[in-house]
Coordinates of C-alpha atoms in Angstrom, one line a residue:
M26 CA -1.5 -35.0 21.6
I27 CA -2.5 -31.9 23.2
K28 CA -0.4 -28.4 24.0
V29 CA -1.5 -26.0 26.1
N30 CA 0.7 -22.9 25.8
N31 CA 0.3 -20.1 28.7
L32 CA -3.2 -20.4 29.0
V33 CA -5.5 -17.5 31.0
R34 CA -9.3 -17.6 31.0
R35 CA -11.1 -14.4 33.0
Y36 CA -14.4 -13.8 33.8
G37 CA -14.5 -10.3 33.8
E38 CA -11.3 -9.3 36.6
F39 CA -11.3 -12.6 38.2
T40 CA -9.1 -14.4 36.2
A41 CA -10.2 -18.2 36.6
I42 CA -6.7 -19.6 34.3
D43 CA -3.3 -18.1 35.2
Q44 CA -0.3 -19.1 32.8
V45 CA -1.0 -22.9 33.4
S46 CA 1.3 -24.8 30.3
F47 CA 1.3 -29.3 29.8
E48 CA 1.5 -31.4 27.5
I49 CA -0.1 -35.2 27.2
K50 CA 1.0 -37.8 24.8
K51 CA -1.2 -39.8 23.6
G52 CA -2.6 -43.4 24.7
E53 CA -2.3 -41.0 28.8
I54 CA -5.1 -41.2 31.1
V55 CA -4.0 -37.7 32.9
G56 CA -6.4 -36.5 35.9
L57 CA -7.5 -32.7 36.3
L58 CA -7.1 -32.7 40.6
G59 CA -7.7 -29.6 42.5
H60 CA -10.7 -28.2 44.7
N61 CA -14.0 -27.2 43.6
G62 CA -13.1 -23.5 41.6
A63 CA -9.8 -24.6 41.4
G64 CA -10.4 -23.9 37.6
K65 CA -10.7 -27.8 36.3
T66 CA -13.8 -27.0 34.7
T67 CA -12.7 -24.2 32.8
I68 CA -9.6 -25.8 31.5
M69 CA -11.3 -28.7 30.1
K70 CA -14.2 -25.8 28.2
V71 CA -11.3 -24.4 26.6
L72 CA -10.1 -27.7 25.1
T73 CA -13.4 -28.8 23.8
G74 CA -13.4 -24.8 22.7
Y75 CA -16.9 -24.5 24.3
L76 CA -14.8 -20.9 25.8
E77 CA -12.4 -19.0 23.7
Q78 CA -9.2 -18.4 26.2
C79 CA -7.7 -14.8 26.7
A80 CA -4.4 -15.3 26.1
G81 CA -1.6 -18.3 25.4
S82 CA -2.6 -21.1 22.9
V83 CA -4.4 -25.1 22.5
S84 CA -3.3 -27.1 20.0
I85 CA -4.3 -30.7 19.6
K86 CA -2.9 -33.4 16.8
G87 CA -1.0 -30.0 15.3
L88 CA -4.0 -28.3 15.1
D89 CA -4.4 -24.8 16.5
I90 CA -8.0 -24.5 18.4
A91 CA -8.6 -20.5 17.6
D92 CA -8.1 -21.6 13.8
D93 CA -9.7 -25.4 13.7
L94 CA -12.3 -25.5 16.4
I95 CA -14.3 -28.0 14.3
A96 CA -11.6 -30.0 13.5
I97 CA -10.9 -30.6 17.2
Q98 CA -13.8 -31.3 18.1
A99 CA -14.7 -33.7 15.5
M100 CA -11.8 -35.9 17.6
I101 CA -12.8 -35.2 21.0
G102 CA -15.6 -36.7 23.2
Y103 CA -17.1 -34.8 25.8
L104 CA -18.7 -35.8 29.4
P105 CA -19.5 -32.7 30.5
E106 CA -20.7 -32.4 35.0
N107 CA -23.7 -32.0 34.0
V108 CA -24.6 -34.0 31.3
P109 CA -27.2 -32.5 29.0
L110 CA -30.0 -35.4 28.7
Y111 CA -33.3 -35.0 27.4
P112 CA -35.5 -37.1 29.9
E113 CA -38.5 -37.8 27.4
M114 CA -36.6 -39.8 24.5
T115 CA -35.4 -43.4 25.3
I116 CA -32.2 -44.4 25.3
L117 CA -31.8 -45.4 21.7
D118 CA -33.7 -42.4 20.7
Y119 CA -31.6 -39.7 22.1
L120 CA -28.0 -41.5 20.8
E121 CA -29.6 -41.2 17.6
Y122 CA -30.4 -37.5 18.1
V123 CA -26.7 -37.7 19.1
A124 CA -25.0 -39.4 15.9
D125 CA -27.1 -36.9 14.0
L126 CA -25.6 -34.1 15.4
R127 CA -22.5 -35.9 15.1
G128 CA -23.0 -35.6 11.6
I129 CA -22.9 -39.8 11.6
K130 CA -23.5 -41.3 8.4
P131 CA -26.9 -43.1 8.0
E132 CA -25.8 -46.4 7.6
E133 CA -22.7 -46.2 10.3
R134 CA -25.8 -45.4 12.8
I135 CA -26.8 -48.5 13.7
A136 CA -23.4 -50.0 14.9
K137 CA -21.8 -47.1 16.2
I138 CA -25.1 -46.9 18.5
S139 CA -24.5 -50.9 19.2
K140 CA -21.3 -50.0 20.1
A141 CA -21.4 -47.7 22.6
I142 CA -24.0 -49.0 23.9
K143 CA -22.8 -52.4 24.6
R144 CA -19.1 -50.5 25.8
T145 CA -21.4 -49.0 29.2
N146 CA -23.5 -51.7 29.4
L147 CA -26.7 -50.5 28.1
Q148 CA -28.1 -53.0 27.1
S149 CA -31.0 -53.9 29.2
K150 CA -32.1 -50.4 29.1
A151 CA -31.7 -48.6 26.0
L152 CA -35.7 -48.7 25.0
N153 CA -36.0 -46.8 28.3
K154 CA -37.1 -43.2 29.1
I155 CA -33.8 -41.7 30.5
E156 CA -35.8 -40.1 33.2
T157 CA -36.8 -43.5 34.3
L158 CA -32.7 -44.1 34.9
S159 CA -31.1 -44.0 37.9
K160 CA -28.4 -41.6 38.5
G161 CA -25.3 -43.8 38.3
F162 CA -27.4 -45.1 34.2
K163 CA -27.7 -41.7 33.0
Q164 CA -23.7 -41.0 33.5
R165 CA -23.3 -44.0 32.0
V166 CA -25.7 -42.9 28.2
G167 CA -23.6 -39.3 29.1
V168 CA -20.7 -41.2 28.4
A169 CA -22.0 -43.2 25.0
Q170 CA -23.0 -40.1 23.8
A171 CA -19.3 -38.7 24.4
I172 CA -17.7 -42.3 23.0
L173 CA -20.7 -42.9 20.1
H174 CA -18.2 -41.2 17.3
E175 CA -15.2 -43.0 18.4
P176 CA -12.9 -39.9 19.8
E177 CA -9.6 -40.0 20.0
I178 CA -9.6 -37.5 22.8
L179 CA -12.1 -38.4 25.8
I180 CA -13.0 -35.4 28.2
L181 CA -14.8 -36.4 31.4
D182 CA -15.4 -33.7 34.0
E183 CA -16.4 -35.3 37.5
P184 CA -17.9 -38.7 36.0
T185 CA -18.2 -40.1 39.6
N186 CA -20.4 -37.1 40.2
G187 CA -23.4 -38.3 42.6
L188 CA -22.8 -42.0 41.9
D189 CA -22.9 -44.5 45.2
P190 CA -19.6 -47.0 45.3
S191 CA -20.8 -49.3 43.1
Q192 CA -21.4 -47.2 40.9
I193 CA -18.0 -45.7 41.1
Q194 CA -16.6 -48.9 40.9
E195 CA -17.8 -49.7 37.9
M196 CA -17.1 -45.9 36.4
R197 CA -13.5 -46.7 36.8
H198 CA -13.4 -50.2 34.8
L199 CA -15.6 -48.8 32.1
I200 CA -13.2 -45.7 31.9
K201 CA -10.1 -48.2 32.0
D202 CA -11.8 -49.6 29.1
L203 CA -12.3 -46.7 26.9
A204 CA -8.1 -45.7 27.2
V205 CA -7.3 -48.4 25.3
D206 CA -8.1 -46.4 22.4
S207 CA -8.0 -43.2 23.4
T208 CA -6.4 -40.5 25.1
V209 CA -8.5 -39.6 28.4
I210 CA -8.6 -36.4 30.4
L211 CA -10.4 -36.8 33.9
S212 CA -11.5 -33.5 35.9
T213 CA -12.2 -34.5 39.6
H214 CA -11.4 -33.1 42.9
I215 CA -11.1 -36.5 44.4
M216 CA -7.7 -38.1 44.8
Q217 CA -9.0 -41.4 45.1
E218 CA -11.1 -41.2 41.4
V219 CA -6.9 -39.9 40.4
E220 CA -5.2 -43.0 41.8
A221 CA -7.4 -45.3 40.5
V222 CA -7.5 -45.3 36.9
C223 CA -4.5 -42.4 35.8
D224 CA -1.5 -42.5 35.1
R225 CA -0.7 -39.0 35.6
V226 CA -1.6 -35.9 37.7
L227 CA -2.1 -32.4 37.1
I228 CA -3.1 -29.9 40.3
I229 CA -4.7 -26.9 40.2
Q230 CA -4.6 -24.6 42.6
Q231 CA -6.8 -20.6 42.2
G232 CA -6.0 -21.0 38.8
K233 CA -2.6 -21.4 38.5
L234 CA -0.8 -25.2 37.7
V235 CA 1.1 -26.4 41.0
L236 CA 1.9 -29.5 40.0
D237 CA 3.0 -31.6 37.1
S238 CA 3.9 -34.8 37.8
T239 CA 3.4 -39.0 37.4
M240 CA 2.1 -41.4 39.5
E241 CA 5.1 -43.4 40.1
E242 CA 7.1 -40.3 40.7
I243 CA 4.1 -38.9 43.5
K244 CA 4.7 -42.9 45.4
S245 CA 8.3 -42.4 44.8
S246 CA 8.9 -39.1 46.2
G247 CA 8.3 -39.7 50.2
G248 CA 12.2 -41.1 50.2
I249 CA 14.1 -44.2 51.7
I250 CA 14.0 -45.8 55.2
L251 CA 17.1 -46.8 56.6
S252 CA 17.6 -48.5 60.0
V253 CA 20.7 -49.0 61.0
D254 CA 23.0 -49.1 64.3
R255 CA 24.6 -45.8 63.8
S256 CA 24.4 -42.6 65.6
E257 CA 22.6 -39.0 63.6
R258 CA 26.4 -37.5 63.5
E259 CA 28.1 -41.1 61.8
V260 CA 25.3 -41.3 59.1
E261 CA 24.9 -37.6 58.2
A262 CA 28.7 -37.6 57.7
Q263 CA 28.2 -40.6 55.7
F264 CA 25.3 -39.8 53.9
A265 CA 24.4 -35.6 53.9
K266 CA 27.5 -34.9 50.8
M267 CA 26.3 -37.9 48.5
S268 CA 25.0 -37.7 45.1
G269 CA 21.5 -38.3 44.8
I270 CA 20.8 -37.3 48.9
Q271 CA 19.1 -34.3 49.8
S272 CA 19.1 -34.8 53.4
V273 CA 19.1 -36.7 56.4
R274 CA 16.3 -36.7 59.0
L275 CA 16.8 -39.0 62.3
L276 CA 12.9 -40.5 62.9
N277 CA 13.2 -42.6 65.9
K278 CA 15.9 -44.6 67.8
E279 CA 15.3 -47.2 70.4
S280 CA 17.2 -50.2 71.4
G281 CA 20.1 -48.6 69.7
I282 CA 18.4 -48.9 65.9
Y283 CA 18.2 -45.9 64.8
S284 CA 16.0 -44.6 61.7
Y285 CA 16.4 -42.3 59.5
L286 CA 14.2 -40.7 56.1
L287 CA 16.8 -40.2 53.4
S288 CA 14.9 -37.4 51.0
P289 CA 16.9 -38.1 47.5
Q290 CA 17.2 -35.6 45.1
S291 CA 14.8 -36.6 42.8
G292 CA 12.9 -39.6 42.7
T293 CA 14.0 -43.3 44.4
D294 CA 15.4 -45.7 41.9
H295 CA 17.0 -48.8 42.4
S296 CA 20.2 -47.3 41.9
L297 CA 20.5 -45.1 44.8
L298 CA 18.6 -48.6 47.2
A299 CA 22.4 -50.2 45.6
D300 CA 24.5 -47.3 46.4
I301 CA 23.3 -47.1 49.6
S302 CA 23.4 -50.3 50.7
S303 CA 26.1 -50.2 49.3
R304 CA 28.2 -47.5 51.5
V305 CA 26.8 -49.4 54.0
H306 CA 28.4 -51.9 54.2
S307 CA 31.9 -50.9 53.5
S308 CA 31.1 -49.4 56.9
G309 CA 31.2 -51.9 58.3
W310 CA 27.7 -51.2 60.0
R311 CA 24.6 -53.6 60.9
L312 CA 21.7 -52.9 58.5
Y313 CA 18.3 -53.6 59.8
T314 CA 15.8 -51.6 56.8
L315 CA 16.6 -50.1 54.1
T316 CA 12.7 -49.9 51.8
P317 CA 11.6 -46.8 49.8
R318 CA 8.8 -44.8 51.8
E319 CA 5.8 -44.6 49.3
Q320 CA 4.0 -41.0 49.0
S321 CA 0.6 -40.8 48.6
L322 CA -1.2 -38.3 46.3
D323 CA -3.2 -36.7 49.2
S324 CA -0.1 -36.1 51.4
V325 CA 0.9 -34.6 48.1
F326 CA -2.3 -32.5 47.6
R327 CA -2.4 -31.0 51.3
S328 CA 1.3 -30.1 51.7
L329 CA 0.3 -27.8 47.9
N330 CA -2.3 -26.6 49.6
H331 CA -1.2 -25.5 53.0
N332 CA 1.7 -23.8 50.7

């Protein structure tokens, strides 16, 4: 669906995006995660055609953004961080205006506007002026304009920015609902947003892509907790050379029970746990604990930013 190859974007002497490459498949919900100023918004502006890249390429559904910008923009719905709303307009007037800009045929506008209003739960506010709306409802209007033409790709820049906890939950549910029909890219500096709604995360640090991983892979990369009645020397001898195990580290020793962290060479799966259990059993050891240790996105993010 989306292919970015060696993307570079500079502002004068400052390099905002530095050789970034990634691919996004149809139907994925992908989180762009990074500190403020990391380059997330710049990537989104390049993907939407608001900014030109200085080097590299961007293709969407096989079309190159440098050659087929208008066709690509017709596929994309975009919610910028600061929603471009007209406060003196009612929601209906504004969406009618957006429909005109999008080139939606007059005979299709009522149906598409009604659908966008319903999906964003704006029915009770449709005739209200935008200036009278709360921050949460203004964000919903921003989403409504982004999905009005039923885009294949939805790009959301900090969609929960400034919302209260209740509004954040509502926005999360809305994003998941929208992802049924669209590929979603979500930019944020809040890890909980990515954990709550995304299948995959791209972490951007100082303009560089430092991690591209699924949430499942991140959670399963925390290692395996093994508790047995054997000392470090015996456990290390048994597992140090085992296929799939990268390292063994003692975590705790109490009342003759030794707890270790086994770090897998890749993610933890059921077959690796079965192999470990089989080795413990065949060695005649007493097994107290054998369980994957989930790793949080927060710990991964902090470790990357401390490198």
